[in-house]
Amino acid sequence: MKKILQDLSFAGLENLMEQWGEKKFRAKQIYSGLMRGKKISQIPALSSELKGRLLELYEDEPVKIISTLRSSDGTEKYLFGLSDGNIIEGVLMKYKYGNTQCVSTQVGCRMGCKFCASTLGGLVRNLSSGEILSQVLTVNALHGGNEKDRAVTNIVLMGSGEPLDNYEEVLSFLKNITASGGINVSARNISLSTCGLVPKIYSLADEGLPVNLTISLHQVTDEGRARTMPVAKKYKIAEILKACSYYFQKTGRRYIFEYSLIAEENCDKEHAEALIKLLKGKPCHVNLIRLNEVEERELKTVTEKQAYSFLESLTKGGLSATLRRQIGVDVGGACGQLRAGYLKKGN
Ligand code: SAH
């Protein structure tokens, strides 16, 4: 596999050009081309000699859209092909305030959550920072955006993979995507979702990159949580809450809990009461979502009525909470389901 030019920061590109004896402004031309989602071979103003030299070492197009599904509500789901033949998926959701892209951070995942399709085949490999960035650059360009006038305004790290299990690459991605000379998405418009790798939450809090922290909670006790999320055996809810407080203290950002409603698992009255007790008074928000059923898993979702009744219990109890509208349902698939379906068809 060749290297990935999008892994480099602007300073990294400048160093490369200097090493190659090229003029400094070449770095700017290349960087600007990449930020506009161009392949190396398409970057204007580069000599064919320099392009050739780059292409000997670097992938022309590290992340390629191989199929797009469009929902009647405007949501788009993509299957991306990587240069080693692996497949990842992504989503673009359209809202009044802008477009949110959901990106993957790993091929597969090793966290083993029982409701999630991304983890069905385990972890295949980590994505490099440039492969994560290229998902955004590609979709931004597809929608006519560039680095000044972005089509992708918000980013959520909620595709396949556990971002904090690929910490260094995810951190480089966050630094590169928020860099002022680049595509420059504000950290406030980026949400990182984790199943709760506590030590890494502390590390992230200390990086000075105030992205929104989202925790996949899904249960109110450690025992209950461990039934569907193996990671709960390692990190207790109390430790996660402590890490969230630290995150708030360092970044000033309110944190968010994801809570997927699973029938007969986590959404009775007693769960609502326990959740209120756990979170009341904390600078946080609860995002409810009805489980997207995964064919290979036994877990069942709840009715809309049950979901709204659970939501009402939480808000009456004083929590800030919302039920996430299910979008793009007609094109199928939460987290990992698209890729799983594609691989199942024998690809
Ligand atoms: N590994 C990270 C991010 C990826 S998943 C994490 O655990 O947070 C993004 C969110 O979707 C998580 O909250 C995850 O628990 C949730 N999720 C995964 N599969 C789901 C499904 N089938 N239905 C509803 N939510 C799901």
PDB file of C-alpha atoms and ligand atoms in Angstrom, residues 102-103 105-106 109 111 113-118 157-164 192-196 214-218 225 229 231 257-262 287 289-294 297 301 324 326 333-337, ligand 1:
ATOM      1  CA  CYS A 102     -20.856  10.757  10.022  1.00  0.00           C
ATOM      2  CA  VAL A 103     -17.351   9.333   9.517  1.00  0.00           C
ATOM      3  CA  THR A 105     -12.508   5.724  12.293  1.00  0.00           C
ATOM      4  CA  GLN A 106     -11.727   2.013  11.923  1.00  0.00           C
ATOM      5  CA  CYS A 109     -14.469  -2.569  15.570  1.00  0.00           C
ATOM      6  CA  MET A 111     -15.582  -3.346  21.183  1.00  0.00           C
ATOM      7  CA  CYS A 113     -21.374  -4.147  21.495  1.00  0.00           C
ATOM      8  CA  LYS A 114     -24.223  -6.599  20.940  1.00  0.00           C
ATOM      9  CA  PHE A 115     -26.532  -4.184  19.106  1.00  0.00           C
ATOM     10  CA  CYS A 116     -23.938  -2.929  16.642  1.00  0.00           C
ATOM     11  CA  ALA A 117     -23.221  -4.253  13.152  1.00  0.00           C
ATOM     12  CA  SER A 118     -19.754  -2.691  12.903  1.00  0.00           C
ATOM     13  CA  LEU A 157     -17.300  10.381  14.672  1.00  0.00           C
ATOM     14  CA  MET A 158     -20.086   7.820  14.855  1.00  0.00           C
ATOM     15  CA  GLY A 159     -19.437   5.599  11.877  1.00  0.00           C
ATOM     16  CA  SER A 160     -17.769   2.259  12.321  1.00  0.00           C
ATOM     17  CA  GLY A 161     -14.993   1.990  14.837  1.00  0.00           C
ATOM     18  CA  GLU A 162     -14.231   3.219  18.303  1.00  0.00           C
ATOM     19  CA  PRO A 163     -12.448   6.568  17.847  1.00  0.00           C
ATOM     20  CA  LEU A 164     -10.618   6.397  21.169  1.00  0.00           C
ATOM     21  CA  LEU A 192     -16.654  12.342  19.097  1.00  0.00           C
ATOM     22  CA  SER A 193     -18.641   9.349  20.295  1.00  0.00           C
ATOM     23  CA  THR A 194     -17.098   6.695  22.526  1.00  0.00           C
ATOM     24  CA  CYS A 195     -18.270   3.582  24.323  1.00  0.00           C
ATOM     25  CA  GLY A 196     -16.296   4.931  27.291  1.00  0.00           C
ATOM     26  CA  THR A 214     -20.598  11.857  23.379  1.00  0.00           C
ATOM     27  CA  ILE A 215     -20.782   8.740  25.523  1.00  0.00           C
ATOM     28  CA  SER A 216     -22.655   5.614  24.448  1.00  0.00           C
ATOM     29  CA  LEU A 217     -24.317   4.798  27.748  1.00  0.00           C
ATOM     30  CA  HIS A 218     -27.373   2.686  26.846  1.00  0.00           C
ATOM     31  CA  ARG A 225     -24.507  -2.303  30.566  1.00  0.00           C
ATOM     32  CA  MET A 229     -21.392  -3.728  25.996  1.00  0.00           C
ATOM     33  CA  VAL A 231     -16.351  -2.619  27.648  1.00  0.00           C
ATOM     34  CA  PHE A 257     -25.138  10.555  26.404  1.00  0.00           C
ATOM     35  CA  GLU A 258     -26.394   8.316  23.641  1.00  0.00           C
ATOM     36  CA  TYR A 259     -29.099   5.977  24.817  1.00  0.00           C
ATOM     37  CA  SER A 260     -30.432   3.483  22.250  1.00  0.00           C
ATOM     38  CA  LEU A 261     -33.825   2.189  23.303  1.00  0.00           C
ATOM     39  CA  ILE A 262     -33.926  -1.618  23.297  1.00  0.00           C
ATOM     40  CA  ASN A 287     -29.918  11.675  23.075  1.00  0.00           C
ATOM     41  CA  ILE A 289     -32.602   6.791  19.616  1.00  0.00           C
ATOM     42  CA  ARG A 290     -34.757   3.777  18.873  1.00  0.00           C
ATOM     43  CA  LEU A 291     -32.542   0.755  18.262  1.00  0.00           C
ATOM     44  CA  ASN A 292     -31.980   0.025  14.611  1.00  0.00           C
ATOM     45  CA  GLU A 293     -32.497  -3.705  14.502  1.00  0.00           C
ATOM     46  CA  VAL A 294     -29.562  -5.672  13.142  1.00  0.00           C
ATOM     47  CA  ARG A 297     -28.677  -9.808  16.527  1.00  0.00           C
ATOM     48  CA  THR A 301     -36.455  -1.998  19.113  1.00  0.00           C
ATOM     49  CA  ARG A 324     -33.411  11.570  17.692  1.00  0.00           C
ATOM     50  CA  GLN A 326     -34.753   8.388  12.591  1.00  0.00           C
ATOM     51  CA  GLY A 333     -28.777   0.673   8.249  1.00  0.00           C
ATOM     52  CA  ALA A 334     -27.212   2.046  11.350  1.00  0.00           C
ATOM     53  CA  CYS A 335     -23.550   1.933  12.036  1.00  0.00           C
ATOM     54  CA  GLY A 336     -21.937  -0.867  10.040  1.00  0.00           C
ATOM     55  CA  GLN A 337     -25.072  -2.345   8.524  1.00  0.00           C
TER      56      GLN A 337
HETATM   57  N1  SAH B   1     -17.728   3.395  18.926  1.00  0.00           N
HETATM   58  C1  SAH B   1     -18.338   4.650  19.152  1.00  0.00           C
HETATM   59  C2  SAH B   1     -18.924   5.310  17.934  1.00  0.00           C
HETATM   60  C3  SAH B   1     -19.654   4.478  16.920  1.00  0.00           C
HETATM   61  S1  SAH B   1     -21.333   4.066  17.117  1.00  0.00           S
HETATM   62  C4  SAH B   1     -19.366   4.546  20.261  1.00  0.00           C
HETATM   63  O1  SAH B   1     -19.558   3.462  20.798  1.00  0.00           O
HETATM   64  O2  SAH B   1     -19.931   5.553  20.642  1.00  0.00           O
HETATM   65  C5  SAH B   1     -22.304   5.490  17.184  1.00  0.00           C
HETATM   66  C6  SAH B   1     -23.522   5.317  18.072  1.00  0.00           C
HETATM   67  O3  SAH B   1     -24.501   4.425  17.477  1.00  0.00           O
HETATM   68  C7  SAH B   1     -23.193   4.714  19.418  1.00  0.00           C
HETATM   69  O4  SAH B   1     -23.923   5.369  20.418  1.00  0.00           O
HETATM   70  C8  SAH B   1     -23.664   3.285  19.266  1.00  0.00           C
HETATM   71  O5  SAH B   1     -23.872   2.685  20.515  1.00  0.00           O
HETATM   72  C9  SAH B   1     -24.908   3.479  18.438  1.00  0.00           C
HETATM   73  N2  SAH B   1     -25.384   2.292  17.728  1.00  0.00           N
HETATM   74  C10 SAH B   1     -24.672   1.322  17.144  1.00  0.00           C
HETATM   75  N3  SAH B   1     -25.466   0.403  16.571  1.00  0.00           N
HETATM   76  C11 SAH B   1     -26.722   0.809  16.783  1.00  0.00           C
HETATM   77  C12 SAH B   1     -28.017   0.298  16.441  1.00  0.00           C
HETATM   78  N4  SAH B   1     -28.125  -0.840  15.780  1.00  0.00           N
HETATM   79  N5  SAH B   1     -29.095   0.998  16.831  1.00  0.00           N
HETATM   80  C13 SAH B   1     -28.979   2.153  17.505  1.00  0.00           C
HETATM   81  N6  SAH B   1     -27.809   2.691  17.855  1.00  0.00           N
HETATM   82  C14 SAH B   1     -26.679   2.026  17.513  1.00  0.00           C
END
